[in-house]
PDB file of C-alpha atoms in Angstrom:
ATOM      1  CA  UNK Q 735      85.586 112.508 117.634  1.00 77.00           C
ATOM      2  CA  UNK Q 736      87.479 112.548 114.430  1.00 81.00           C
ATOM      3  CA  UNK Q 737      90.669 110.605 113.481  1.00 86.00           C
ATOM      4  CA  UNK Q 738      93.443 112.318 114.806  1.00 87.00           C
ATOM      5  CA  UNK Q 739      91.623 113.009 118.376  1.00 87.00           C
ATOM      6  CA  UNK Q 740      90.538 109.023 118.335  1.00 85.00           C
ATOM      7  CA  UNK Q 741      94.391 107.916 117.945  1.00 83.00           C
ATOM      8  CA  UNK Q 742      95.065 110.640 120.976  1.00 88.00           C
ATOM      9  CA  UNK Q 743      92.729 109.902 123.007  1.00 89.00           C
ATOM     10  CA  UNK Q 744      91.673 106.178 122.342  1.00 92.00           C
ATOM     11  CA  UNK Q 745      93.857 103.558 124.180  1.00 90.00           C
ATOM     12  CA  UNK Q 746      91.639 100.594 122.821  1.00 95.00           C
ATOM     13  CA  UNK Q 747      91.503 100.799 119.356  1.00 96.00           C
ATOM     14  CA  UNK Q 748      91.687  99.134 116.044  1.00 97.00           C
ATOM     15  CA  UNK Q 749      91.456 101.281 112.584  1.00 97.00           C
ATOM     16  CA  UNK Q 750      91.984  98.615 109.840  1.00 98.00           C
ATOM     17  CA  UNK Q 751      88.544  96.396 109.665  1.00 98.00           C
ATOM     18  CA  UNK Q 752      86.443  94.943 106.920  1.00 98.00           C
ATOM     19  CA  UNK Q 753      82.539  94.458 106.910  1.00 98.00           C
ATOM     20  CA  UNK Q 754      80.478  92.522 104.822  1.00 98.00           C
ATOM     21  CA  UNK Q 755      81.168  96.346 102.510  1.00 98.00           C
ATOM     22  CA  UNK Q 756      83.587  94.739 100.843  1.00 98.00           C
ATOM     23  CA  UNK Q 757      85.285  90.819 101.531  1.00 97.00           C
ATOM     24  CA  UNK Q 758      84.593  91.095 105.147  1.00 98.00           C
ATOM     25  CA  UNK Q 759      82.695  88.270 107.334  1.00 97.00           C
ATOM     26  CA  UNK Q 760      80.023  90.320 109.078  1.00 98.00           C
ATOM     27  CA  UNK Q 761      78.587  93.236 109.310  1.00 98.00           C
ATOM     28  CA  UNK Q 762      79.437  96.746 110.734  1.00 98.00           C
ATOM     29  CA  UNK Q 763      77.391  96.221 114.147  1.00 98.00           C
ATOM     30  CA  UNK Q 764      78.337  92.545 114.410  1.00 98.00           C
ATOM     31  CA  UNK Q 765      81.911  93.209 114.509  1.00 98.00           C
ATOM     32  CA  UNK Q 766      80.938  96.822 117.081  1.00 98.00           C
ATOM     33  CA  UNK Q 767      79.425  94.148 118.769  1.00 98.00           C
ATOM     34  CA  UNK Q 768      82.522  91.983 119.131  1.00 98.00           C
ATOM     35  CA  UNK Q 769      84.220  95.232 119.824  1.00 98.00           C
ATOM     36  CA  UNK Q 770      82.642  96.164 122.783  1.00 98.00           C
ATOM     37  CA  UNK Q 771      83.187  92.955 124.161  1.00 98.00           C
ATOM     38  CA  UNK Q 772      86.984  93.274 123.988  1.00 97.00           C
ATOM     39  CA  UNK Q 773      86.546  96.966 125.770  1.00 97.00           C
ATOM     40  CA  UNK Q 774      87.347  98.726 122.945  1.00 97.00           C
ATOM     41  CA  UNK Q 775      86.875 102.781 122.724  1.00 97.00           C
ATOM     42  CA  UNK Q 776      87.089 102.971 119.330  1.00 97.00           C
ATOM     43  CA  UNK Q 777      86.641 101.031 116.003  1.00 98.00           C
ATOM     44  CA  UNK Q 778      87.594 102.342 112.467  1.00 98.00           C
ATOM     45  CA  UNK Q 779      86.004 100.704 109.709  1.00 98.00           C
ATOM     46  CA  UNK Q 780      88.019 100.760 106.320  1.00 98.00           C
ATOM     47  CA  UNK Q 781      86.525  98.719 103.540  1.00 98.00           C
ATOM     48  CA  UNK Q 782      88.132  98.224 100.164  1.00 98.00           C
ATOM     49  CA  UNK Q 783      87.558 101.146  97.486  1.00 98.00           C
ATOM     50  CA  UNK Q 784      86.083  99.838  94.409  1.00 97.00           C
ATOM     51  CA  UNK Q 785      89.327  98.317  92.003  1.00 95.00           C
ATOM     52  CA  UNK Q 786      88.299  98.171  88.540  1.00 94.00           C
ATOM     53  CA  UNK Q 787      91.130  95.349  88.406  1.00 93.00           C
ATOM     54  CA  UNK Q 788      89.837  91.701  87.194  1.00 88.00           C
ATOM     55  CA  UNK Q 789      89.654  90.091  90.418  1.00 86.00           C
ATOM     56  CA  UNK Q 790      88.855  93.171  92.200  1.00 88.00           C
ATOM     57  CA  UNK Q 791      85.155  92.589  92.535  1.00 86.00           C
ATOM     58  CA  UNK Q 792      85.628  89.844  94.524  1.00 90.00           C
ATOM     59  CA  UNK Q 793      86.768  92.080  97.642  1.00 94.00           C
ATOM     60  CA  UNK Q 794      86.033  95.437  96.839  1.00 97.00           C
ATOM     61  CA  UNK Q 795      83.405  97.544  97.589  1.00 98.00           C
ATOM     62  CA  UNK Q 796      81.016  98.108  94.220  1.00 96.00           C
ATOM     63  CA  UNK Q 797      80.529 101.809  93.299  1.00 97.00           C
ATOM     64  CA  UNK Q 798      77.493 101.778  93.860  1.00 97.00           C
ATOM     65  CA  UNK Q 799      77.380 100.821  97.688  1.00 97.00           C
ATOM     66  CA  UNK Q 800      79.464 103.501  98.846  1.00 98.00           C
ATOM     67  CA  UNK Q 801      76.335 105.484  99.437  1.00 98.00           C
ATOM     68  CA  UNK Q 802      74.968 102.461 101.827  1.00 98.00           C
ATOM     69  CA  UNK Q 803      78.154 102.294 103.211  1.00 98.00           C
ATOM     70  CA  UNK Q 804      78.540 105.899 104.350  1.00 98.00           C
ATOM     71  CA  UNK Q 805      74.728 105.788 105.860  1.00 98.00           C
ATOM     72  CA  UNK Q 806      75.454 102.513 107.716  1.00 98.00           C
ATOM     73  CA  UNK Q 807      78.914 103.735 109.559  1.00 98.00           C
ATOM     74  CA  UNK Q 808      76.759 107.047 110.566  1.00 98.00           C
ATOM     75  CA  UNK Q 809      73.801 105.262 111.649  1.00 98.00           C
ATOM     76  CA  UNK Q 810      75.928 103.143 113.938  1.00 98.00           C
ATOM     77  CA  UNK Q 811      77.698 106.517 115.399  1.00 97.00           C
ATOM     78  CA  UNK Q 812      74.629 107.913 116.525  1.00 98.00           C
ATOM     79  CA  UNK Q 813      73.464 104.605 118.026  1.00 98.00           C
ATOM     80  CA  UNK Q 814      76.630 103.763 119.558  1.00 98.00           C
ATOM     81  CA  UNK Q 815      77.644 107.160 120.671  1.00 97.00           C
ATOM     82  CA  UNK Q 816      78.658 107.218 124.592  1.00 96.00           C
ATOM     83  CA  UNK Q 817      79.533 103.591 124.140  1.00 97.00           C
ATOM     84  CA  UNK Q 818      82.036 103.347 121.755  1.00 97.00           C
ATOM     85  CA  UNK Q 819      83.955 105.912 119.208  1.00 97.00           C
ATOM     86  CA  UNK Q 820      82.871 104.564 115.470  1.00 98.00           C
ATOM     87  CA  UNK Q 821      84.878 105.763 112.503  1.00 98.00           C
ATOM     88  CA  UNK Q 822      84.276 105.721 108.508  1.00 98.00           C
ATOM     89  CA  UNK Q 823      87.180 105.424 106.905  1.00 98.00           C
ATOM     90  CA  UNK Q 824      88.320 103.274 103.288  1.00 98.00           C
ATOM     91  CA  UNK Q 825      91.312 101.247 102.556  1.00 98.00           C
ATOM     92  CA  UNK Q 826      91.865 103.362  99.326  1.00 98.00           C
ATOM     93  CA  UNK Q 827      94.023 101.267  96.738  1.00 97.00           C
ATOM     94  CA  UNK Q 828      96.195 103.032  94.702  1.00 97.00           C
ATOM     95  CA  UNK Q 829      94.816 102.542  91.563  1.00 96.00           C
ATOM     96  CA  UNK Q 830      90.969 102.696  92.707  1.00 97.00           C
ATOM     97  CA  UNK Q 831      88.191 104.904  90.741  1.00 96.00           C
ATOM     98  CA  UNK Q 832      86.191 105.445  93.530  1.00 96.00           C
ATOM     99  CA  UNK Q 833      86.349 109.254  94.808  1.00 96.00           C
ATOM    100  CA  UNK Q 834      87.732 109.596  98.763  1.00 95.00           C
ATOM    101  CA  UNK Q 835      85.168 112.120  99.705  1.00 96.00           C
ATOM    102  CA  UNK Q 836      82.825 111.444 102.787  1.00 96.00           C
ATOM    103  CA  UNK Q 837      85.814 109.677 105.015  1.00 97.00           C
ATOM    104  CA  UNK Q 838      86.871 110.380 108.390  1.00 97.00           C
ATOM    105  CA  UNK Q 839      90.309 108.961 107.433  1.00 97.00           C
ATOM    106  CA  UNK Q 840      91.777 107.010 104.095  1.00 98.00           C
ATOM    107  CA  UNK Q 841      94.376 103.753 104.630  1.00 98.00           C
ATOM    108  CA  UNK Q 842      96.344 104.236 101.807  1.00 98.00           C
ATOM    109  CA  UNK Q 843      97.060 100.835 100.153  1.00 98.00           C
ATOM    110  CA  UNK Q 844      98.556  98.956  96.658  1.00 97.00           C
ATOM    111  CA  UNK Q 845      97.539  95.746  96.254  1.00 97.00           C
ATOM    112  CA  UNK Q 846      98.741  96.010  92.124  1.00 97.00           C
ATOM    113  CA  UNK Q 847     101.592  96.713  90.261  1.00 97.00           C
ATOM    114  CA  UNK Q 848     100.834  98.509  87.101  1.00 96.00           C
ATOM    115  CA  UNK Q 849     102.502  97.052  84.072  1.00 94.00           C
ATOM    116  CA  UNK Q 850     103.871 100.089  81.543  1.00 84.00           C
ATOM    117  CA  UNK Q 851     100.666 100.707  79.180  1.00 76.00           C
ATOM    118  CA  UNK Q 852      98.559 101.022  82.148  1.00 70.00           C
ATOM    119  CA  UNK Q 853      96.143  97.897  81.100  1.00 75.00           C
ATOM    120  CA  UNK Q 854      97.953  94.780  82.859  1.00 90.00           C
ATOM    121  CA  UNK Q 855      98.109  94.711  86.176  1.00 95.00           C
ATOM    122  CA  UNK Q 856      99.907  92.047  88.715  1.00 95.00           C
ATOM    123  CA  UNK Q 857      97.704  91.364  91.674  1.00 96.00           C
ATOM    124  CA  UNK Q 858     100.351  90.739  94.576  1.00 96.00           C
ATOM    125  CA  UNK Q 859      98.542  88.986  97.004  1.00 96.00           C
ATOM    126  CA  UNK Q 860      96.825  87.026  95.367  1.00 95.00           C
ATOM    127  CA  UNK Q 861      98.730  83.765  95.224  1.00 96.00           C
ATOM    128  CA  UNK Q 862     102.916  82.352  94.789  1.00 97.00           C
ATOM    129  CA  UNK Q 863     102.204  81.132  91.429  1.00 97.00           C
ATOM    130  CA  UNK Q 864     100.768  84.859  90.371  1.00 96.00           C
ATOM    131  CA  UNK Q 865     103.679  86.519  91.488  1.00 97.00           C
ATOM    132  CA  UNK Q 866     105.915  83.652  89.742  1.00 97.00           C
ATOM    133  CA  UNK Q 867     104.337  84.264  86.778  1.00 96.00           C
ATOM    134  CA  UNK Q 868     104.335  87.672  86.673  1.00 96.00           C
ATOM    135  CA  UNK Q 869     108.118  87.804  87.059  1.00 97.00           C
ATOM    136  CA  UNK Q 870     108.878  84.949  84.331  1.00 97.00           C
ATOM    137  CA  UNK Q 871     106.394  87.028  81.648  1.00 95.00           C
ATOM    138  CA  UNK Q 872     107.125  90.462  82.746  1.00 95.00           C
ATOM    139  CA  UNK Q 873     110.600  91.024  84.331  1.00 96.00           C
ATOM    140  CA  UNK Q 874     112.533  87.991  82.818  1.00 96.00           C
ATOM    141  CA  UNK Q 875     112.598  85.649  85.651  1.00 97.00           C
ATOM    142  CA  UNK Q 876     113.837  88.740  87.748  1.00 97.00           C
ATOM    143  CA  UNK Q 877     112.110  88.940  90.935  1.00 97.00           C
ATOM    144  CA  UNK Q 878     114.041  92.082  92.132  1.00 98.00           C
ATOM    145  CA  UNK Q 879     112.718  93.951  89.567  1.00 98.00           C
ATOM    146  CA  UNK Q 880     109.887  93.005  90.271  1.00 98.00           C
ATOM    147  CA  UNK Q 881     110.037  94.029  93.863  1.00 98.00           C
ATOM    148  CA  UNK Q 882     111.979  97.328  92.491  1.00 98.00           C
ATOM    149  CA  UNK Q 883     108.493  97.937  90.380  1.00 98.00           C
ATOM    150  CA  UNK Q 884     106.484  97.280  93.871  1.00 98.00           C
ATOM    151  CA  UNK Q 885     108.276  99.959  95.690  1.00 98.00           C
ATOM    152  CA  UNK Q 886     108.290 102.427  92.951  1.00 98.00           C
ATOM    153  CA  UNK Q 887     105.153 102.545  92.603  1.00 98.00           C
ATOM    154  CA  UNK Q 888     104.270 102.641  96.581  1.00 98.00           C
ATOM    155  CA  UNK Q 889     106.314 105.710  96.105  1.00 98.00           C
ATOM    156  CA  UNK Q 890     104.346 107.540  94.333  1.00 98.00           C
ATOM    157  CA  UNK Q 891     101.391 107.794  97.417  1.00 97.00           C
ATOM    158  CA  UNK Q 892     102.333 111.337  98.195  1.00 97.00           C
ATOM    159  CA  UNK Q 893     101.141 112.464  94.669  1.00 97.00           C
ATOM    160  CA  UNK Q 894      98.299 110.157  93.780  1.00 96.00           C
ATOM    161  CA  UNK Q 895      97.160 109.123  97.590  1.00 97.00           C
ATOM    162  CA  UNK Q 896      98.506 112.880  99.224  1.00 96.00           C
ATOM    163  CA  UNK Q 897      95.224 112.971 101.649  1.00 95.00           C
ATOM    164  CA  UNK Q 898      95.869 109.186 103.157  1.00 96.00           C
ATOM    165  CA  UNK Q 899      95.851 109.425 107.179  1.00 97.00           C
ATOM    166  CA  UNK Q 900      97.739 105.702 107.328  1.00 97.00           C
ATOM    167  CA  UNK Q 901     100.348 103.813 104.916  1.00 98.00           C
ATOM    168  CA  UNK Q 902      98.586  99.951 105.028  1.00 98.00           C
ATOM    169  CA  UNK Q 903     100.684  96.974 104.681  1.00 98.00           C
ATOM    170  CA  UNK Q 904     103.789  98.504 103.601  1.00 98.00           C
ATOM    171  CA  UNK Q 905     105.865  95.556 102.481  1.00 98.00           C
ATOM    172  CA  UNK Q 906     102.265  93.284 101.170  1.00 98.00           C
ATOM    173  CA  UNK Q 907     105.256  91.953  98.296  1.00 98.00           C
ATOM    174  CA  UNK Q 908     106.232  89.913 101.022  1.00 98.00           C
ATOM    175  CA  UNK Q 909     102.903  88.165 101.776  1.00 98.00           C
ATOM    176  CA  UNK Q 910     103.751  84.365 100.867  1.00 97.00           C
ATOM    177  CA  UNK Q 911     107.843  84.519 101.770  1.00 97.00           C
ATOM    178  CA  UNK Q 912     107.368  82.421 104.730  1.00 96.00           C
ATOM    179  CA  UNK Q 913     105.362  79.515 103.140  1.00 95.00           C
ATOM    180  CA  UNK Q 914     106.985  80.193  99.749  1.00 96.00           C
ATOM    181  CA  UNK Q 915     110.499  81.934  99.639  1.00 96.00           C
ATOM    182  CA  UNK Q 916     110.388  83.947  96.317  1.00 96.00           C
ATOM    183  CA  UNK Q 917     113.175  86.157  96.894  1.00 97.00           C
ATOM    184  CA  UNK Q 918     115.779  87.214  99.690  1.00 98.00           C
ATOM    185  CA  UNK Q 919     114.983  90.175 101.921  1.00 98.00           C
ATOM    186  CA  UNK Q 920     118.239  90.683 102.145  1.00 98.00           C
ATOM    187  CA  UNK Q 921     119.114  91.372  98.696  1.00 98.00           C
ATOM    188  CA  UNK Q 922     120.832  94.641  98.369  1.00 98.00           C
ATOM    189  CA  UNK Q 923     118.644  95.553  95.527  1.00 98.00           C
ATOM    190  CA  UNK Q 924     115.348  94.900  97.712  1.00 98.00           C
ATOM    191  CA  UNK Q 925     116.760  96.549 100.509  1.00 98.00           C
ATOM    192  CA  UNK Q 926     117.574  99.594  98.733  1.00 98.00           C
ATOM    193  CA  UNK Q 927     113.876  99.386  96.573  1.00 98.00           C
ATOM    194  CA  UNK Q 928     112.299  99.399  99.677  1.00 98.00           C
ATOM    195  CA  UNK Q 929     114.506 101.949 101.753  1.00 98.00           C
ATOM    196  CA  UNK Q 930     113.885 104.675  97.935  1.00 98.00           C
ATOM    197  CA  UNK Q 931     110.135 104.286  98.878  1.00 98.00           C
ATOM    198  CA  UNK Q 932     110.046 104.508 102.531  1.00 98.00           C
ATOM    199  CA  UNK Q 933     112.008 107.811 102.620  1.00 98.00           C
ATOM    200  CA  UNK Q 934     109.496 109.115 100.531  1.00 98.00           C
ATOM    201  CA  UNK Q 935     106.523 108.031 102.429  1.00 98.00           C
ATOM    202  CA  UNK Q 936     108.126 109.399 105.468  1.00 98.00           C
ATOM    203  CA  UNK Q 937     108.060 113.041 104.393  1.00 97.00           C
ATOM    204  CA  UNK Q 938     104.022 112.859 104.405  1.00 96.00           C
ATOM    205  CA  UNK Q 939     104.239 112.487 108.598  1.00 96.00           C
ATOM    206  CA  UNK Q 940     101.676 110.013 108.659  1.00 96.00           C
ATOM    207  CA  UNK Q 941     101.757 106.484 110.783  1.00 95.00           C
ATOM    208  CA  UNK Q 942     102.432 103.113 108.876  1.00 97.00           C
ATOM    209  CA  UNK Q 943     100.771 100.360 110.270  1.00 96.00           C
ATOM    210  CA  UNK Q 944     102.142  97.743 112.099  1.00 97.00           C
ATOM    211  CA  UNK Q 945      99.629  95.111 110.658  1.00 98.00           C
ATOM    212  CA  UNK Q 946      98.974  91.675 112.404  1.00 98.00           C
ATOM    213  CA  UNK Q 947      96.428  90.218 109.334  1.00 97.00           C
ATOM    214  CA  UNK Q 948      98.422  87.743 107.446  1.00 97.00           C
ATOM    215  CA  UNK Q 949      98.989  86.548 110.936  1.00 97.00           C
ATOM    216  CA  UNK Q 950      95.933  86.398 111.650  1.00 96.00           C
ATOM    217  CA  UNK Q 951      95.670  84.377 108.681  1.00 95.00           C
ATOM    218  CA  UNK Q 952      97.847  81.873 108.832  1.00 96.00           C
ATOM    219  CA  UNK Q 953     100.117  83.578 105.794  1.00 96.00           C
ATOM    220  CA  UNK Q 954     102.598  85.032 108.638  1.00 96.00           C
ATOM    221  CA  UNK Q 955     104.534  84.674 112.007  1.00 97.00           C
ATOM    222  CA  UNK Q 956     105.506  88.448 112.123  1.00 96.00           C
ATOM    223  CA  UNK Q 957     103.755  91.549 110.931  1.00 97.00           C
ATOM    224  CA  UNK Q 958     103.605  93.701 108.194  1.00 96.00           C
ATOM    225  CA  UNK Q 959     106.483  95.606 107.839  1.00 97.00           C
ATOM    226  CA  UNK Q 960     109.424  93.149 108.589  1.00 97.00           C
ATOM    227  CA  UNK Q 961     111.250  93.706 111.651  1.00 96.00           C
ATOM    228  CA  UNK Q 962     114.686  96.312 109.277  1.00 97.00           C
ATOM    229  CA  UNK Q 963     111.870  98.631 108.243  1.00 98.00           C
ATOM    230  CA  UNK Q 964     110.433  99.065 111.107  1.00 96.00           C
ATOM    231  CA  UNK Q 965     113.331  99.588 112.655  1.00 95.00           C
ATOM    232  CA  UNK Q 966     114.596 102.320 110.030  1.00 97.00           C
ATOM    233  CA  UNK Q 967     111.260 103.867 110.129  1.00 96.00           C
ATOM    234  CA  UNK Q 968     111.603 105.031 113.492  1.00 94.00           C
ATOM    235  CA  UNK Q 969     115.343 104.968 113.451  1.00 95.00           C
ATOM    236  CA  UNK Q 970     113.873 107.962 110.774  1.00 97.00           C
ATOM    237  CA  UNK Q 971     111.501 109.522 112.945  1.00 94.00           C
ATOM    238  CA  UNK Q 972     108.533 107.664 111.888  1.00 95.00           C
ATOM    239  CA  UNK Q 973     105.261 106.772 113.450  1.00 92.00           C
ATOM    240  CA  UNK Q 974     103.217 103.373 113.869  1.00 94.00           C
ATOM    241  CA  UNK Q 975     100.540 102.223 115.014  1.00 94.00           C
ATOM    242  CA  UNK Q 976      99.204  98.836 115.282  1.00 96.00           C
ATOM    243  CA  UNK Q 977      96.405  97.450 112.845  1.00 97.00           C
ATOM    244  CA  UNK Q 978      94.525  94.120 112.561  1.00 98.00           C
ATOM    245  CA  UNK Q 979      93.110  94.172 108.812  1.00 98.00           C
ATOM    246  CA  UNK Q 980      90.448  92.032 110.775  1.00 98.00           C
ATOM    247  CA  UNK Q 981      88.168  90.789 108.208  1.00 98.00           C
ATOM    248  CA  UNK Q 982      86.295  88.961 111.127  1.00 97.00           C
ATOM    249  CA  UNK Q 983      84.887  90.151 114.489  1.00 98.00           C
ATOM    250  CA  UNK Q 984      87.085  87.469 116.132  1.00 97.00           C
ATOM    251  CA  UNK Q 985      90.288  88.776 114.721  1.00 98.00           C
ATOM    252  CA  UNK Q 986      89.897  92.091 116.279  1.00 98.00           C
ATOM    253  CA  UNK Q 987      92.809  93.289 117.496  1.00 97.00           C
ATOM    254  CA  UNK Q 988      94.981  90.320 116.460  1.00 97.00           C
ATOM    255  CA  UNK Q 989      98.344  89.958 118.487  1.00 95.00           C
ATOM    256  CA  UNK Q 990      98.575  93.399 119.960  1.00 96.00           C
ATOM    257  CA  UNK Q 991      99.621  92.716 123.486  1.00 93.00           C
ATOM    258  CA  UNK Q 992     102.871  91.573 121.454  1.00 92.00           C
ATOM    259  CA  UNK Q 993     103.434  93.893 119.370  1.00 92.00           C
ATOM    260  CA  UNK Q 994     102.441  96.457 121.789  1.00 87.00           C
ATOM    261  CA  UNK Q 995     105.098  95.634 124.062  1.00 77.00           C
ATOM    262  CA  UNK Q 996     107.699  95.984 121.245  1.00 72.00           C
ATOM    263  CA  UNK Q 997     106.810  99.240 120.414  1.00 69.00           C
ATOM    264  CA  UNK Q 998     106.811  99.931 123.889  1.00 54.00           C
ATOM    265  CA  UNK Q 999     110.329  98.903 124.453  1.00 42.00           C
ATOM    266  CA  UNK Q1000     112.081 100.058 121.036  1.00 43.00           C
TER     267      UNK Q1000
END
């Protein structure tokens, strides 16, 4: 079953999980494990592509284990076939320089802004005080502009991501705003950054994700996007679907039943 016949057919499913591949907590066939036990049909792996970024070792996959990686997930097809749908896919970060051959599907993610120059780069989830930073050094205290950099660079996933299956985390900028309120979602000039980015990621006809992970971890009440964008991405004829960015077998699935429901009755 490939991707597109999984997301028809499946009812059970969850397409956004790490494995001990990259900054996951186990291993492919511990969490397929976990999986069955929920009565999934399907689980679609998607692992971090390799980010030559400092920090990025630290939770993405090395080069060199994409091989191992692509063996493993096909191993676990064959041994799991009748029982459960297994997919390979990556989480493929904007700026990675690992190749997206060999996937059943790509998650199309940015988890850095680029600085002009092309050698800084501002990791935005990594903590408040980065981000803080990053806006006092590099857009004068401005945290709009920072945002406006975020958005514009999303933007450009059609050209440099134009094979992605998903859009991941479409609004990650906003990570910490709950626990630390950097800037106002409201803002005109955030509204209209993000809004400039979204209509272009809407003409690729792909889903975004309606993802529960900084829920699940404790970052979050609500899901990635916030509540305007996903209204105006279906108010725009839009698709989502629902993703857990589990990085742990338990977090399967995280907070679909209500999420599910809204989608259901929106």
């Amino acid at each position: 079953m490939d991707f597109e016949e999984a997301i028809a057919k499946c009812k059970n499913f969850d397409l956004h999980v790490h494995s001990t591949f990259s900054d996951g907590k186990a291993t492919p066939e511990e969490v397929i494990k976990h999986a069955l036990e929920l009565g999934m049909d399907c689980i679609g792996f998607s692992d971090h592509s390799h980010s030559p970024q400092p920090g990025g070792e630290r939770w993405s996959m090395p080069l060199s284990r994409k091989p191992d990686y692509l063996k493993e997930i096909a191993r676990l097809k064959a041994e799991y076939e009748g029982k459960i749908c297994v997919l390979c896919g990556i989480e493929q970060d904007l700026y990675s320089d690992s190749s997206p051959d060999g996937y059943d599907y790509i998650i199309g993610a940015m988890h850095f802004i680029k600085l002009p120059g092309g050698e800084n780069f501002i990791p935005v989830d990594q903590s408040p005080d980065t981000l803080r930073r990053a806006a006092d050094e590099y857009f004068g205290g401005d945290f709009y502009a920072l945002c406006e950099a975020y958005f514009e660079q999303v933007s450009t996933m059609p050209e440099k991501l134009p094979y992605c299956s998903i859009v991941a985390h479409f609004d990650l900028i906003t990570l910490f705003l709950e626990q630390s309120p950097l800037f106002d979602q409201n803002n005109p000039r955030y509204i209209a950054a993000w809004q400039r980015a979204a209509d272009k990621l809407l003409k690729m006809h792909i889903p975004f994700e309606i993802n529960t992970g900084a829920i699940a971890r404790g970052y979050r009440t609500t899901p990635y996007p916030a509540a305007p964008i996903r209204e105006y991405i279906r108010k725009n004829g839009g698709k989502m679907l629902l993703s857990s960015d589990s990085h742990r077998p338990e977090t399967l699935r995280h907070g679909f039943n209500q999420w599910k429901n809204e989608l259901e009755t929106k």
